[in-house]
mmCIF file of C-alpha atoms and ligand atoms in Angstrom:
data_model
loop_
_atom_site.group_PDB
_atom_site.id
_atom_site.type_symbol
_atom_site.label_atom_id
_atom_site.label_comp_id
_atom_site.label_asym_id
_atom_site.label_seq_id
_atom_site.Cartn_x
_atom_site.Cartn_y
_atom_site.Cartn_z
ATOM 1 C CA MET A 1 0.000 0.000 0.000
ATOM 2 C CA LYS A 2 1.422 3.350 -1.030
ATOM 3 C CA LEU A 3 0.181 6.498 0.639
ATOM 4 C CA SER A 4 -0.048 9.913 -0.981
ATOM 5 C CA LYS A 5 2.835 12.248 -0.114
ATOM 6 C CA ARG A 6 0.416 14.146 2.161
ATOM 7 C CA LEU A 7 -0.729 11.092 4.123
ATOM 8 C CA GLU A 8 2.821 9.721 4.230
ATOM 9 C CA MET A 9 3.876 12.928 5.974
ATOM 10 C CA VAL A 10 0.965 12.587 8.411
ATOM 11 C CA ALA A 11 1.918 8.934 9.018
ATOM 12 C CA GLN A 12 5.446 9.981 9.943
ATOM 13 C CA CYS A 13 4.039 12.293 12.626
ATOM 14 C CA VAL A 14 2.095 9.532 14.403
ATOM 15 C CA PRO A 15 3.985 8.433 17.536
ATOM 16 C CA ILE A 16 5.255 4.842 17.437
ATOM 17 C CA GLY A 17 2.951 2.545 19.410
ATOM 18 C CA ALA A 18 0.057 5.031 19.299
ATOM 19 C CA ARG A 19 -3.557 4.169 19.920
ATOM 20 C CA LEU A 20 -4.974 6.197 17.079
ATOM 21 C CA ALA A 21 -8.369 7.523 16.020
ATOM 22 C CA ASP A 22 -8.368 8.581 12.365
ATOM 23 C CA ILE A 23 -11.539 10.583 11.877
ATOM 24 C CA GLY A 24 -12.886 10.943 8.342
ATOM 25 C CA SER A 25 -11.024 7.790 7.358
ATOM 26 C CA ASP A 26 -12.240 7.328 3.793
ATOM 27 C CA HIS A 27 -10.570 4.017 2.665
ATOM 28 C CA ALA A 28 -8.777 3.724 6.049
ATOM 29 C CA TYR A 29 -5.468 4.036 4.187
ATOM 30 C CA LEU A 30 -3.650 5.886 6.957
ATOM 31 C CA PRO A 31 -4.472 3.542 9.878
ATOM 32 C CA SER A 32 -4.046 0.453 7.659
ATOM 33 C CA TYR A 33 -0.621 1.609 6.479
ATOM 34 C CA LEU A 34 0.468 2.310 10.046
ATOM 35 C CA ALA A 35 -0.843 -1.047 11.285
ATOM 36 C CA MET A 36 0.776 -2.909 8.391
ATOM 37 C CA HIS A 37 4.132 -1.361 9.267
ATOM 38 C CA LYS A 38 3.575 -2.142 12.954
ATOM 39 C CA ARG A 39 3.863 1.515 13.842
ATOM 40 C CA ILE A 40 0.696 1.636 15.978
ATOM 41 C CA GLU A 41 -0.831 -0.559 18.632
ATOM 42 C CA PHE A 42 -4.442 -0.044 17.574
ATOM 43 C CA ALA A 43 -6.569 2.303 15.462
ATOM 44 C CA ILE A 44 -10.160 3.313 15.043
ATOM 45 C CA ALA A 45 -11.043 4.396 11.509
ATOM 46 C CA GLY A 46 -14.093 6.655 11.928
ATOM 47 C CA GLU A 47 -16.350 7.553 9.007
ATOM 48 C CA VAL A 48 -19.718 9.262 8.952
ATOM 49 C CA VAL A 49 -20.747 8.399 5.371
ATOM 50 C CA GLN A 50 -21.805 4.854 4.449
ATOM 51 C CA GLY A 51 -19.869 4.612 1.135
ATOM 52 C CA PRO A 52 -16.440 5.621 2.501
ATOM 53 C CA PHE A 53 -17.168 3.500 5.617
ATOM 54 C CA GLU A 54 -17.654 0.438 3.363
ATOM 55 C CA SER A 55 -14.441 1.306 1.474
ATOM 56 C CA ALA A 56 -12.583 1.568 4.781
ATOM 57 C CA LYS A 57 -13.893 -1.842 5.849
ATOM 58 C CA THR A 58 -12.856 -3.349 2.517
ATOM 59 C CA THR A 59 -9.272 -2.051 2.889
ATOM 60 C CA VAL A 60 -8.991 -3.423 6.419
ATOM 61 C CA ASP A 61 -10.528 -6.799 5.452
ATOM 62 C CA LEU A 62 -8.349 -7.204 2.351
ATOM 63 C CA GLN A 63 -5.199 -6.484 4.339
ATOM 64 C CA CYS A 64 -6.340 -8.774 7.197
ATOM 65 C CA LEU A 65 -5.869 -5.958 9.692
ATOM 66 C CA ASN A 66 -9.119 -6.373 11.647
ATOM 67 C CA GLN A 67 -7.196 -7.150 14.806
ATOM 68 C CA TYR A 68 -5.503 -3.736 14.652
ATOM 69 C CA VAL A 69 -7.932 -1.415 12.858
ATOM 70 C CA ASP A 70 -11.556 -1.133 13.913
ATOM 71 C CA VAL A 71 -13.710 0.653 11.325
ATOM 72 C CA ARG A 72 -16.632 2.469 12.938
ATOM 73 C CA LEU A 73 -19.535 4.373 11.411
ATOM 74 C CA GLY A 74 -20.337 7.638 13.184
ATOM 75 C CA ASP A 75 -20.008 11.380 13.412
ATOM 76 C CA GLY A 76 -16.570 12.683 14.385
ATOM 77 C CA LEU A 77 -15.239 11.515 17.742
ATOM 78 C CA ASP A 78 -18.587 9.913 18.666
ATOM 79 C CA VAL A 79 -16.992 6.659 17.504
ATOM 80 C CA VAL A 80 -14.445 6.829 20.344
ATOM 81 C CA CYS A 81 -14.986 5.939 23.991
ATOM 82 C CA LEU A 82 -12.598 6.214 26.934
ATOM 83 C CA ASP A 83 -12.117 2.427 27.092
ATOM 84 C CA ASP A 84 -10.455 2.624 23.659
ATOM 85 C CA LYS A 85 -7.564 4.454 25.388
ATOM 86 C CA ILE A 86 -6.996 6.580 22.304
ATOM 87 C CA ASP A 87 -3.953 8.850 22.729
ATOM 88 C CA THR A 88 -3.550 10.238 19.191
ATOM 89 C CA VAL A 89 -6.118 11.704 16.800
ATOM 90 C CA THR A 90 -5.634 12.395 13.094
ATOM 91 C CA ILE A 91 -8.165 14.451 11.123
ATOM 92 C CA CYS A 92 -7.098 15.052 7.542
ATOM 93 C CA GLY A 93 -8.521 16.333 4.289
ATOM 94 C CA MET A 94 -11.338 18.492 5.688
ATOM 95 C CA GLY A 95 -11.846 22.211 6.152
ATOM 96 C CA GLY A 96 -10.441 23.802 9.289
ATOM 97 C CA GLU A 97 -13.909 24.713 10.549
ATOM 98 C CA LEU A 98 -15.162 21.135 10.328
ATOM 99 C CA ILE A 99 -11.997 19.879 12.032
ATOM 100 C CA THR A 100 -12.519 22.258 14.961
ATOM 101 C CA GLN A 101 -16.216 21.337 15.204
ATOM 102 C CA ILE A 102 -15.239 17.668 15.469
ATOM 103 C CA LEU A 103 -12.577 18.440 18.085
ATOM 104 C CA GLU A 104 -14.886 20.668 20.099
ATOM 105 C CA ARG A 105 -17.687 18.080 20.210
ATOM 106 C CA GLY A 106 -15.138 15.448 21.209
ATOM 107 C CA ARG A 107 -13.721 17.705 23.909
ATOM 108 C CA LEU A 108 -17.169 18.425 25.343
ATOM 109 C CA ALA A 109 -17.946 14.701 25.323
ATOM 110 C CA GLY A 110 -14.722 14.085 27.279
ATOM 111 C CA VAL A 111 -13.090 11.768 24.751
ATOM 112 C CA LEU A 112 -10.000 13.964 24.352
ATOM 113 C CA GLN A 113 -9.048 13.473 28.003
ATOM 114 C CA ASN A 114 -6.242 11.005 27.252
ATOM 115 C CA VAL A 115 -5.312 12.367 23.839
ATOM 116 C CA HIS A 116 -1.810 13.848 23.944
ATOM 117 C CA THR A 117 -1.236 14.248 20.193
ATOM 118 C CA LEU A 118 -3.425 15.822 17.509
ATOM 119 C CA ILE A 119 -2.293 15.641 13.887
ATOM 120 C CA LEU A 120 -4.475 17.858 11.744
ATOM 121 C CA GLN A 121 -4.391 18.516 8.037
ATOM 122 C CA PRO A 122 -6.935 21.171 7.173
ATOM 123 C CA ASN A 123 -7.553 21.843 3.473
ATOM 124 C CA MET A 124 -8.332 25.468 4.329
ATOM 125 C CA ALA A 125 -8.924 27.767 7.331
ATOM 126 C CA GLU A 126 -5.777 26.625 9.131
ATOM 127 C CA SER A 127 -6.012 29.708 11.361
ATOM 128 C CA HIS A 128 -9.299 28.360 12.736
ATOM 129 C CA VAL A 129 -7.509 25.199 13.799
ATOM 130 C CA ARG A 130 -4.628 27.076 15.472
ATOM 131 C CA LYS A 131 -7.116 29.270 17.362
ATOM 132 C CA TRP A 132 -8.895 26.195 18.685
ATOM 133 C CA LEU A 133 -5.600 24.556 19.680
ATOM 134 C CA MET A 134 -4.537 27.692 21.530
ATOM 135 C CA ALA A 135 -7.901 28.028 23.312
ATOM 136 C CA HIS A 136 -7.727 24.427 24.534
ATOM 137 C CA GLN A 137 -4.078 24.243 25.556
ATOM 138 C CA TYR A 138 -2.648 22.257 22.711
ATOM 139 C CA ARG A 139 0.832 23.467 21.792
ATOM 140 C CA VAL A 140 1.836 23.353 18.127
ATOM 141 C CA GLU A 141 5.004 21.224 18.057
ATOM 142 C CA GLN A 142 5.566 20.681 14.337
ATOM 143 C CA GLU A 143 4.206 22.136 11.121
ATOM 144 C CA TYR A 144 4.716 21.031 7.546
ATOM 145 C CA ILE A 145 3.682 22.492 4.231
ATOM 146 C CA LEU A 146 3.775 20.467 1.035
ATOM 147 C CA LYS A 147 2.488 20.495 -2.514
ATOM 148 C CA GLU A 148 0.907 17.507 -4.206
ATOM 149 C CA ASN A 149 -1.150 17.422 -7.407
ATOM 150 C CA GLN A 150 -1.070 21.216 -7.639
ATOM 151 C CA LYS A 151 -2.560 21.602 -4.150
ATOM 152 C CA ILE A 152 -0.781 22.982 -1.117
ATOM 153 C CA TYR A 153 -1.414 21.361 2.268
ATOM 154 C CA GLU A 154 -0.466 22.224 5.818
ATOM 155 C CA ILE A 155 -0.045 19.624 8.537
ATOM 156 C CA ILE A 156 -0.196 20.723 12.167
ATOM 157 C CA VAL A 157 1.021 18.494 15.000
ATOM 158 C CA ALA A 158 -0.019 19.614 18.474
ATOM 159 C CA HIS A 159 0.520 18.209 21.953
ATOM 160 C CA ALA A 160 -1.654 18.719 25.014
ATOM 161 C CA SER A 161 0.024 21.199 27.340
ATOM 162 C CA ILE A 162 -0.364 21.740 31.073
ATOM 163 C CA ASN A 163 0.450 25.429 30.597
ATOM 164 C CA SER A 164 -1.588 27.998 28.734
ATOM 165 C CA VAL A 165 -0.695 28.482 25.087
ATOM 166 C CA ALA A 166 -0.613 31.890 23.411
ATOM 167 C CA TYR A 167 0.052 32.681 19.770
ATOM 168 C CA THR A 168 0.215 36.051 18.057
ATOM 169 C CA GLU A 169 -2.225 36.970 15.295
ATOM 170 C CA LYS A 170 0.563 36.327 12.788
ATOM 171 C CA GLU A 171 1.334 32.891 14.217
ATOM 172 C CA VAL A 172 -2.344 31.983 14.070
ATOM 173 C CA MET A 173 -2.531 33.098 10.443
ATOM 174 C CA PHE A 174 0.778 31.880 9.020
ATOM 175 C CA GLY A 175 1.837 29.216 11.460
ATOM 176 C CA VAL A 176 4.204 28.968 14.381
ATOM 177 C CA TYR A 177 7.144 27.336 12.578
ATOM 178 C CA LEU A 178 6.331 27.744 8.879
ATOM 179 C CA PRO A 179 7.277 31.469 8.818
ATOM 180 C CA LEU A 180 10.680 30.678 10.330
ATOM 181 C CA GLU A 181 11.462 28.416 7.396
ATOM 182 C CA LYS A 182 9.621 30.354 4.648
ATOM 183 C CA SER A 183 9.916 27.462 2.209
ATOM 184 C CA ASP A 184 9.187 27.929 -1.502
ATOM 185 C CA THR A 185 5.819 26.201 -0.985
ATOM 186 C CA PHE A 186 4.967 28.598 1.844
ATOM 187 C CA ILE A 187 5.827 31.584 -0.365
ATOM 188 C CA GLU A 188 3.773 30.085 -3.198
ATOM 189 C CA LYS A 189 0.760 29.559 -0.941
ATOM 190 C CA TRP A 190 0.739 33.131 0.279
ATOM 191 C CA THR A 191 1.488 34.580 -3.170
ATOM 192 C CA ASN A 192 -1.624 32.722 -4.409
ATOM 193 C CA GLU A 193 -3.532 34.128 -1.455
ATOM 194 C CA LEU A 194 -2.427 37.670 -2.378
ATOM 195 C CA GLN A 195 -3.751 37.123 -5.892
ATOM 196 C CA LYS A 196 -7.136 36.029 -4.493
ATOM 197 C CA ILE A 197 -7.280 39.090 -2.237
ATOM 198 C CA ASP A 198 -6.506 41.378 -5.174
ATOM 199 C CA ASP A 199 -9.371 39.759 -7.104
ATOM 200 C CA VAL A 200 -11.738 40.309 -4.166
ATOM 201 C CA LEU A 201 -10.592 43.913 -3.771
ATOM 202 C CA GLY A 202 -11.215 44.453 -7.506
ATOM 203 C CA HIS A 203 -14.805 43.203 -7.106
ATOM 204 C CA LEU A 204 -15.365 45.296 -3.972
ATOM 205 C CA GLU A 205 -14.097 48.374 -5.820
ATOM 206 C CA LYS A 206 -16.778 47.921 -8.478
ATOM 207 C CA SER A 207 -19.576 47.180 -6.017
ATOM 208 C CA SER A 208 -22.377 49.726 -5.660
ATOM 209 C CA ARG A 209 -22.753 48.831 -1.943
ATOM 210 C CA ASP A 210 -20.776 50.304 0.934
ATOM 211 C CA THR A 211 -17.775 47.976 1.111
ATOM 212 C CA THR A 212 -15.531 50.169 3.284
ATOM 213 C CA ASP A 213 -15.243 47.656 6.155
ATOM 214 C CA LYS A 214 -14.675 44.687 3.875
ATOM 215 C CA LYS A 215 -12.047 46.581 1.883
ATOM 216 C CA ALA A 216 -10.267 47.599 5.090
ATOM 217 C CA TYR A 217 -10.274 43.952 6.254
ATOM 218 C CA PHE A 218 -8.787 42.659 3.004
ATOM 219 C CA LEU A 219 -6.256 45.493 2.801
ATOM 220 C CA ARG A 220 -5.040 44.651 6.315
ATOM 221 C CA LYS A 221 -4.766 40.986 5.348
ATOM 222 C CA LYS A 222 -2.893 41.905 2.175
ATOM 223 C CA GLN A 223 -0.452 44.035 4.138
ATOM 224 C CA SER A 224 0.238 41.206 6.627
ATOM 225 C CA ILE A 225 0.939 38.791 3.776
ATOM 226 C CA GLU A 226 3.186 41.244 1.973
ATOM 227 C CA GLU A 227 5.160 41.857 5.155
ATOM 228 C CA MET A 228 5.492 38.077 5.639
ATOM 229 C CA ILE A 229 6.678 37.096 2.195
ATOM 230 C CA GLN A 230 8.756 40.089 1.156
HETATM 231 N N1 LIG B 301 -8.811 11.515 5.782
HETATM 232 C C1 LIG B 301 -8.747 11.072 4.403
HETATM 233 C C2 LIG B 301 -7.640 11.776 3.682
HETATM 234 O O1 LIG B 301 -7.124 12.778 4.209
HETATM 235 O O2 LIG B 301 -7.288 11.375 2.579
HETATM 236 C C3 LIG B 301 -10.070 11.300 3.698
HETATM 237 C C4 LIG B 301 -10.382 12.756 3.425
HETATM 238 S S1 LIG B 301 -11.972 12.915 2.702
HETATM 239 C C5 LIG B 301 -11.769 14.324 1.731
HETATM 240 C C6 LIG B 301 -12.915 13.479 4.091
HETATM 241 C C7 LIG B 301 -13.687 12.315 4.727
HETATM 242 O O3 LIG B 301 -14.178 12.764 5.973
HETATM 243 C C8 LIG B 301 -14.865 11.864 3.896
HETATM 244 O O4 LIG B 301 -14.817 10.487 3.715
HETATM 245 C C9 LIG B 301 -16.066 12.284 4.738
HETATM 246 O O5 LIG B 301 -17.157 11.416 4.621
HETATM 247 C C10 LIG B 301 -15.482 12.245 6.138
HETATM 248 N N2 LIG B 301 -16.162 13.096 7.127
HETATM 249 C C11 LIG B 301 -16.644 14.344 6.956
HETATM 250 N N3 LIG B 301 -17.212 14.786 8.097
HETATM 251 C C12 LIG B 301 -17.059 13.793 9.011
HETATM 252 C C13 LIG B 301 -17.452 13.631 10.360
HETATM 253 N N4 LIG B 301 -18.105 14.599 11.021
HETATM 254 N N5 LIG B 301 -17.156 12.472 10.989
HETATM 255 C C14 LIG B 301 -16.493 11.489 10.351
HETATM 256 N N6 LIG B 301 -16.111 11.569 9.053
HETATM 257 C C15 LIG B 301 -16.400 12.708 8.394
#
C-alpha cells in the first residue's frame, strides 16, 4: 500500500505505538498503512458516510488488519470511547472549521481526556484550527507544508500542554514554525492568497454597496501577507 505524499507525511508524525483515532477515514489508508508497518498498537477508523465506511472496511478486510484497525460508522469523535484508550487523533482532508467542530464536540464529550497528540491537516482555514488549539491548551510542536497534485497542504502536529498556550495573530494566520522556514511552498501559498485578495478587492471596488469595512479587512490581510513574504 502506497500512501499519498500528504498522508505519508501525516503517518510519519504519528507516535510509534500510538492508539490512534483517524476521523474521516475514507478508505482507512492511513491507519491500515500504520498497522501494516507495525507503527501503531491499535486504530479506530471513523467515518460518517456509508460509502467511505464500506471502502474503509474493505481495505482493512483485504489487508487482514481487523485485529488492529476497527472501522466504525459515526459522526466525528462519537466513535471513540474512553475504554479505547486513544492517545492520538488524526483528522485530515477536511476544512479547518469542520476539524474544529469535530474536536470541540469530542472535547465536550470528554473523549479527548487522554489524547496527547493531535495531527491535523486542514484543506483550508488553518487559522481556525490554530485558534482552537490555543484556546484548549494544545501546543503546536511541528508544522509542515507540502504540494501535491497542484494543491498545497499544511499539517499541524499539536501536543496537550499543562500550561496555557498563546500565539500572536501572525502565528495563528501563518503558522508557528512555517514562517521561520519560509519554504518555496509557503511563499507560493501566500502569493496565491495575495492574488485572491486582489481579485476580491477588484470586485469590492466595483460594487455599488458600501464595502468600506470589507475593503479595510482585506487590505489589512494583504499588508500582513506582503510583510510576511517580502
Ligand atoms: N482523511 C482522508 C484523507 O485525508 O485522505 C479522507 C479525506 S476525505 C476528503 C474526508 C472524509 O471525511 C470523507 O470520507 C467524509 O465522509 C469524512 N467526514 C466528513 N465529516 C465527518 C465527520 N463529522 N465524521 C467522520 N467523518 C467525516
